[in-house]
PDB file of C-alpha atoms and ligand atoms in Angstrom:
ATOM      1  CA  MET A  28      -0.031  -0.016   0.203  1.00  0.00           C
ATOM      2  CA  THR A  29       0.988   3.174  -0.677  1.00  0.00           C
ATOM      3  CA  VAL A  30       0.867   6.114   1.908  1.00  0.00           C
ATOM      4  CA  LEU A  31       1.637  10.139   1.370  1.00  0.00           C
ATOM      5  CA  LEU A  32       4.319  10.434   4.529  1.00  0.00           C
ATOM      6  CA  SER A  33       4.824  14.311   5.312  1.00  0.00           C
ATOM      7  CA  LEU A  34       7.149  15.226   7.562  1.00  0.00           C
ATOM      8  CA  THR A  35      10.374  17.707   7.968  1.00  0.00           C
ATOM      9  CA  LEU A  36      13.369  16.349   6.802  1.00  0.00           C
ATOM     10  CA  ASN A  37      16.422  18.906   7.769  1.00  0.00           C
ATOM     11  CA  GLY A  38      14.201  21.329   8.152  1.00  0.00           C
ATOM     12  CA  ARG A  39      12.347  21.772   5.309  1.00  0.00           C
ATOM     13  CA  ALA A  40       8.900  19.855   4.582  1.00  0.00           C
ATOM     14  CA  ARG A  41       8.622  17.314   2.057  1.00  0.00           C
ATOM     15  CA  HIS A  42       5.205  14.784   1.074  1.00  0.00           C
ATOM     16  CA  ASP A  43       6.085  11.888  -0.812  1.00  0.00           C
ATOM     17  CA  ALA A  44       4.055   8.784  -1.856  1.00  0.00           C
ATOM     18  CA  VAL A  45       5.865   6.283  -0.432  1.00  0.00           C
ATOM     19  CA  PRO A  46       5.757   2.474   0.093  1.00  0.00           C
ATOM     20  CA  ASP A  47       4.141   1.674   3.539  1.00  0.00           C
ATOM     21  CA  ASN A  48       6.721  -0.979   3.888  1.00  0.00           C
ATOM     22  CA  LEU A  49       9.385   1.405   3.149  1.00  0.00           C
ATOM     23  CA  LEU A  50      12.804   1.668   5.942  1.00  0.00           C
ATOM     24  CA  LEU A  51      13.029   5.258   6.576  1.00  0.00           C
ATOM     25  CA  VAL A  52      17.039   4.878   5.280  1.00  0.00           C
ATOM     26  CA  ASP A  53      16.403   3.471   2.073  1.00  0.00           C
ATOM     27  CA  TYR A  54      13.775   6.977   1.957  1.00  0.00           C
ATOM     28  CA  LEU A  55      16.415   9.235   3.352  1.00  0.00           C
ATOM     29  CA  ARG A  56      19.267   7.632   0.842  1.00  0.00           C
ATOM     30  CA  GLU A  57      17.091   6.769  -2.317  1.00  0.00           C
ATOM     31  CA  SER A  58      13.886   9.142  -2.012  1.00  0.00           C
ATOM     32  CA  ALA A  59      15.529  12.593  -0.571  1.00  0.00           C
ATOM     33  CA  GLY A  60      19.113  11.353  -1.848  1.00  0.00           C
ATOM     34  CA  LEU A  61      20.452  11.836   1.582  1.00  0.00           C
ATOM     35  CA  THR A  62      23.447   8.709   1.024  1.00  0.00           C
ATOM     36  CA  GLY A  63      25.502  10.795   4.347  1.00  0.00           C
ATOM     37  CA  THR A  64      23.164   8.156   6.524  1.00  0.00           C
ATOM     38  CA  LYS A  65      24.906   4.925   6.280  1.00  0.00           C
ATOM     39  CA  ILE A  66      23.822   1.346   5.660  1.00  0.00           C
ATOM     40  CA  GLY A  67      26.336  -1.259   7.702  1.00  0.00           C
ATOM     41  CA  CYS A  68      24.550  -4.185   8.476  1.00  0.00           C
ATOM     42  CA  ASP A  69      20.977  -3.225   7.584  1.00  0.00           C
ATOM     43  CA  GLY A  70      20.191  -4.967  10.898  1.00  0.00           C
ATOM     44  CA  GLY A  71      20.200  -2.347  13.765  1.00  0.00           C
ATOM     45  CA  GLU A  72      23.798  -3.889  15.276  1.00  0.00           C
ATOM     46  CA  CYS A  73      26.215  -1.039  13.967  1.00  0.00           C
ATOM     47  CA  GLY A  74      24.380   2.064  14.366  1.00  0.00           C
ATOM     48  CA  CYS A  75      25.818   3.870  10.638  1.00  0.00           C
ATOM     49  CA  CYS A  76      22.575   4.249  10.216  1.00  0.00           C
ATOM     50  CA  THR A  77      21.438   6.713  13.134  1.00  0.00           C
ATOM     51  CA  VAL A  78      19.787   9.689  12.091  1.00  0.00           C
ATOM     52  CA  LEU A  79      17.330  12.337  14.921  1.00  0.00           C
ATOM     53  CA  VAL A  80      13.757  11.509  14.709  1.00  0.00           C
ATOM     54  CA  ASP A  81      12.787  14.348  17.008  1.00  0.00           C
ATOM     55  CA  GLY A  82      15.703  14.791  17.821  1.00  0.00           C
ATOM     56  CA  ARG A  83      16.327  11.283  19.686  1.00  0.00           C
ATOM     57  CA  PRO A  84      18.922   8.987  17.812  1.00  0.00           C
ATOM     58  CA  ARG A  85      16.986   6.393  15.836  1.00  0.00           C
ATOM     59  CA  HIS A  86      18.341   3.561  13.515  1.00  0.00           C
ATOM     60  CA  ALA A  87      16.856   3.996  10.303  1.00  0.00           C
ATOM     61  CA  CYS A  88      17.070   0.483   8.697  1.00  0.00           C
ATOM     62  CA  LEU A  89      14.732  -0.638  12.116  1.00  0.00           C
ATOM     63  CA  THR A  90      12.103   2.064  11.266  1.00  0.00           C
ATOM     64  CA  LEU A  91       9.332   2.363   8.448  1.00  0.00           C
ATOM     65  CA  ALA A  92       9.573   5.767   7.106  1.00  0.00           C
ATOM     66  CA  ALA A  93       5.732   5.706   7.467  1.00  0.00           C
ATOM     67  CA  SER A  94       5.917   5.372  11.288  1.00  0.00           C
ATOM     68  CA  CYS A  95       7.771   9.000  10.851  1.00  0.00           C
ATOM     69  CA  GLN A  96       4.634  10.939   9.784  1.00  0.00           C
ATOM     70  CA  GLU A  97       4.418  14.570  10.724  1.00  0.00           C
ATOM     71  CA  LYS A  98       7.942  14.490  12.836  1.00  0.00           C
ATOM     72  CA  ALA A  99      10.987  15.666  12.218  1.00  0.00           C
ATOM     73  CA  VAL A 100      13.874  14.205  10.745  1.00  0.00           C
ATOM     74  CA  GLU A 101      17.539  15.204  10.801  1.00  0.00           C
ATOM     75  CA  THR A 102      20.384  13.241   9.288  1.00  0.00           C
ATOM     76  CA  VAL A 103      24.229  14.709   9.003  1.00  0.00           C
ATOM     77  CA  GLU A 104      23.634  16.478   6.190  1.00  0.00           C
ATOM     78  CA  ALA A 105      21.546  19.226   8.069  1.00  0.00           C
ATOM     79  CA  LEU A 106      24.601  19.447  10.913  1.00  0.00           C
ATOM     80  CA  ALA A 107      26.789  21.002   7.899  1.00  0.00           C
ATOM     81  CA  GLU A 108      24.184  22.999   6.339  1.00  0.00           C
ATOM     82  CA  THR A 109      25.485  26.447   7.493  1.00  0.00           C
ATOM     83  CA  GLY A 110      29.005  25.488   4.819  1.00  0.00           C
ATOM     84  CA  GLY A 111      31.124  24.630   8.249  1.00  0.00           C
ATOM     85  CA  LEU A 112      31.617  21.732  10.747  1.00  0.00           C
ATOM     86  CA  SER A 113      29.301  20.843  13.787  1.00  0.00           C
ATOM     87  CA  ALA A 114      30.960  21.063  17.038  1.00  0.00           C
ATOM     88  CA  VAL A 115      30.230  17.086  16.746  1.00  0.00           C
ATOM     89  CA  GLN A 116      31.819  17.082  13.595  1.00  0.00           C
ATOM     90  CA  ARG A 117      34.829  19.344  14.151  1.00  0.00           C
ATOM     91  CA  GLY A 118      35.383  17.237  17.473  1.00  0.00           C
ATOM     92  CA  ILE A 119      35.766  14.193  15.517  1.00  0.00           C
ATOM     93  CA  HIS A 120      38.104  15.972  12.742  1.00  0.00           C
ATOM     94  CA  GLU A 121      40.418  17.522  15.991  1.00  0.00           C
ATOM     95  CA  LYS A 122      40.790  14.542  18.635  1.00  0.00           C
ATOM     96  CA  LEU A 123      41.232  11.848  15.246  1.00  0.00           C
ATOM     97  CA  GLY A 124      38.151  10.412  15.417  1.00  0.00           C
ATOM     98  CA  ALA A 125      37.794   8.499  12.351  1.00  0.00           C
ATOM     99  CA  GLN A 126      39.991   6.855   9.933  1.00  0.00           C
ATOM    100  CA  SER A 127      37.919   5.247   7.647  1.00  0.00           C
ATOM    101  CA  GLY A 128      35.028   7.160   8.424  1.00  0.00           C
ATOM    102  CA  PHE A 129      32.328   4.536   7.641  1.00  0.00           C
ATOM    103  CA  CYS A 130      30.757   4.837  10.961  1.00  0.00           C
ATOM    104  CA  THR A 131      31.114   8.722  11.377  1.00  0.00           C
ATOM    105  CA  PRO A 132      27.805  10.292  10.368  1.00  0.00           C
ATOM    106  CA  GLY A 133      25.795   7.224  12.466  1.00  0.00           C
ATOM    107  CA  MET A 134      28.482   8.100  15.675  1.00  0.00           C
ATOM    108  CA  VAL A 135      27.729  11.699  14.692  1.00  0.00           C
ATOM    109  CA  MET A 136      24.397  11.466  15.187  1.00  0.00           C
ATOM    110  CA  ALA A 137      24.343   9.452  18.122  1.00  0.00           C
ATOM    111  CA  ALA A 138      26.714  12.343  19.588  1.00  0.00           C
ATOM    112  CA  GLU A 139      24.609  14.747  18.604  1.00  0.00           C
ATOM    113  CA  GLY A 140      20.975  13.767  20.446  1.00  0.00           C
ATOM    114  CA  LEU A 141      23.551  12.549  23.050  1.00  0.00           C
ATOM    115  CA  LEU A 142      24.439  16.224  23.176  1.00  0.00           C
ATOM    116  CA  ARG A 143      20.770  17.645  23.026  1.00  0.00           C
ATOM    117  CA  THR A 144      19.745  15.432  26.206  1.00  0.00           C
ATOM    118  CA  ASN A 145      22.999  15.823  28.216  1.00  0.00           C
ATOM    119  CA  PRO A 146      24.553  18.938  27.312  1.00  0.00           C
ATOM    120  CA  ASP A 147      27.650  18.073  29.779  1.00  0.00           C
ATOM    121  CA  PRO A 148      27.612  13.897  29.784  1.00  0.00           C
ATOM    122  CA  ASP A 149      30.909  12.452  31.476  1.00  0.00           C
ATOM    123  CA  GLU A 150      32.636   9.550  29.992  1.00  0.00           C
ATOM    124  CA  ALA A 151      30.197   6.568  31.565  1.00  0.00           C
ATOM    125  CA  ALA A 152      27.202   8.736  29.632  1.00  0.00           C
ATOM    126  CA  ILE A 153      29.271   8.952  26.528  1.00  0.00           C
ATOM    127  CA  ARG A 154      29.891   5.350  26.073  1.00  0.00           C
ATOM    128  CA  ALA A 155      25.968   4.778  26.659  1.00  0.00           C
ATOM    129  CA  GLY A 156      25.087   7.521  24.492  1.00  0.00           C
ATOM    130  CA  ILE A 157      27.394   5.792  21.580  1.00  0.00           C
ATOM    131  CA  ALA A 158      26.877   1.956  22.837  1.00  0.00           C
ATOM    132  CA  ALA A 159      24.300   1.632  20.102  1.00  0.00           C
ATOM    133  CA  ASN A 160      27.349   2.381  17.305  1.00  0.00           C
ATOM    134  CA  ILE A 161      30.071   0.042  16.554  1.00  0.00           C
ATOM    135  CA  CYS A 162      33.348   1.805  14.671  1.00  0.00           C
ATOM    136  CA  ARG A 163      35.586  -0.962  13.369  1.00  0.00           C
ATOM    137  CA  CYS A 164      38.768   0.882  13.050  1.00  0.00           C
ATOM    138  CA  THR A 165      39.267   3.860  15.108  1.00  0.00           C
ATOM    139  CA  GLY A 166      38.668   2.459  18.558  1.00  0.00           C
ATOM    140  CA  TYR A 167      35.835   4.284  21.029  1.00  0.00           C
ATOM    141  CA  VAL A 168      38.891   6.280  22.656  1.00  0.00           C
ATOM    142  CA  LYS A 169      38.848   9.119  20.842  1.00  0.00           C
ATOM    143  CA  ILE A 170      35.614   9.373  20.090  1.00  0.00           C
ATOM    144  CA  ILE A 171      34.865  10.206  22.567  1.00  0.00           C
ATOM    145  CA  GLU A 172      37.403  12.654  23.480  1.00  0.00           C
ATOM    146  CA  ALA A 173      35.655  14.293  20.448  1.00  0.00           C
ATOM    147  CA  VAL A 174      32.281  14.082  21.905  1.00  0.00           C
ATOM    148  CA  GLN A 175      33.347  15.821  25.132  1.00  0.00           C
ATOM    149  CA  ALA A 176      35.751  18.338  23.797  1.00  0.00           C
ATOM    150  CA  ALA A 177      32.010  18.711  21.505  1.00  0.00           C
ATOM    151  CA  ALA A 178      30.053  19.054  24.785  1.00  0.00           C
ATOM    152  CA  ASN A 179      32.923  21.531  26.070  1.00  0.00           C
ATOM    153  CA  GLU A 180      32.361  24.044  22.377  1.00  0.00           C
ATOM    154  CA  ARG A 181      28.461  23.843  23.289  1.00  0.00           C
ATOM    155  CA  MET A 182      29.059  25.035  26.466  1.00  0.00           C
ATOM    156  CA  PRO A 183      27.938  28.718  27.460  1.00  0.00           C
TER     157      PRO A 183
HETATM  158  S1  FES B 277      23.129   0.051   9.589  1.00  0.00           S
HETATM  159 FE1  FES B 277      20.907   0.166  10.661  1.00  0.00          FE
HETATM  160  S2  FES B 277      22.178  -0.288  12.455  1.00  0.00           S
HETATM  161 FE2  FES B 277      23.245  -1.463  11.161  1.00  0.00          FE
HETATM  162  S1  FES B 278      36.647   5.022  11.761  1.00  0.00           S
HETATM  163 FE1  FES B 278      36.250   2.973  10.544  1.00  0.00          FE
HETATM  164  S2  FES B 278      34.426   2.107  11.528  1.00  0.00           S
HETATM  165 FE2  FES B 278      34.563   3.844  12.619  1.00  0.00          FE
END
């Protein structure tokens, strides 16, 4: 069955006719052309596909696009809309928190979601915040440092 999906995607209203079984990750990448959201395991294990739905991290490979009706979806593309890096992206860059970079968009969105609800997380909170995201090549120490740096930058 086809449904008319109305949502806010990276701050802009969109209306698309989509199959009711279309996954959010496929909607983002193929219908909206936002390929920053990656597909790793395609089964809810790796977190590469993490986006924000109403500000909370969500695995887009486990989410139906139709379930985002009237919701606000944010992908990694939204963070650089002003032309510069976001605080989390800058932290990843400056703390050398990426090697292959394949996990990075999902990791960035998980960290972004964390910092919106907990602007000053300790290490345990950061570990918990990115626990659903796997990095196979950088490890987690530099990523945690990156999130700490981003939190410091965002503090008033
Ligand atoms: S691609 Fe979604 S969790 Fe791995
Ligand atoms: S930087 Fe390669 S998987 Fe994380």
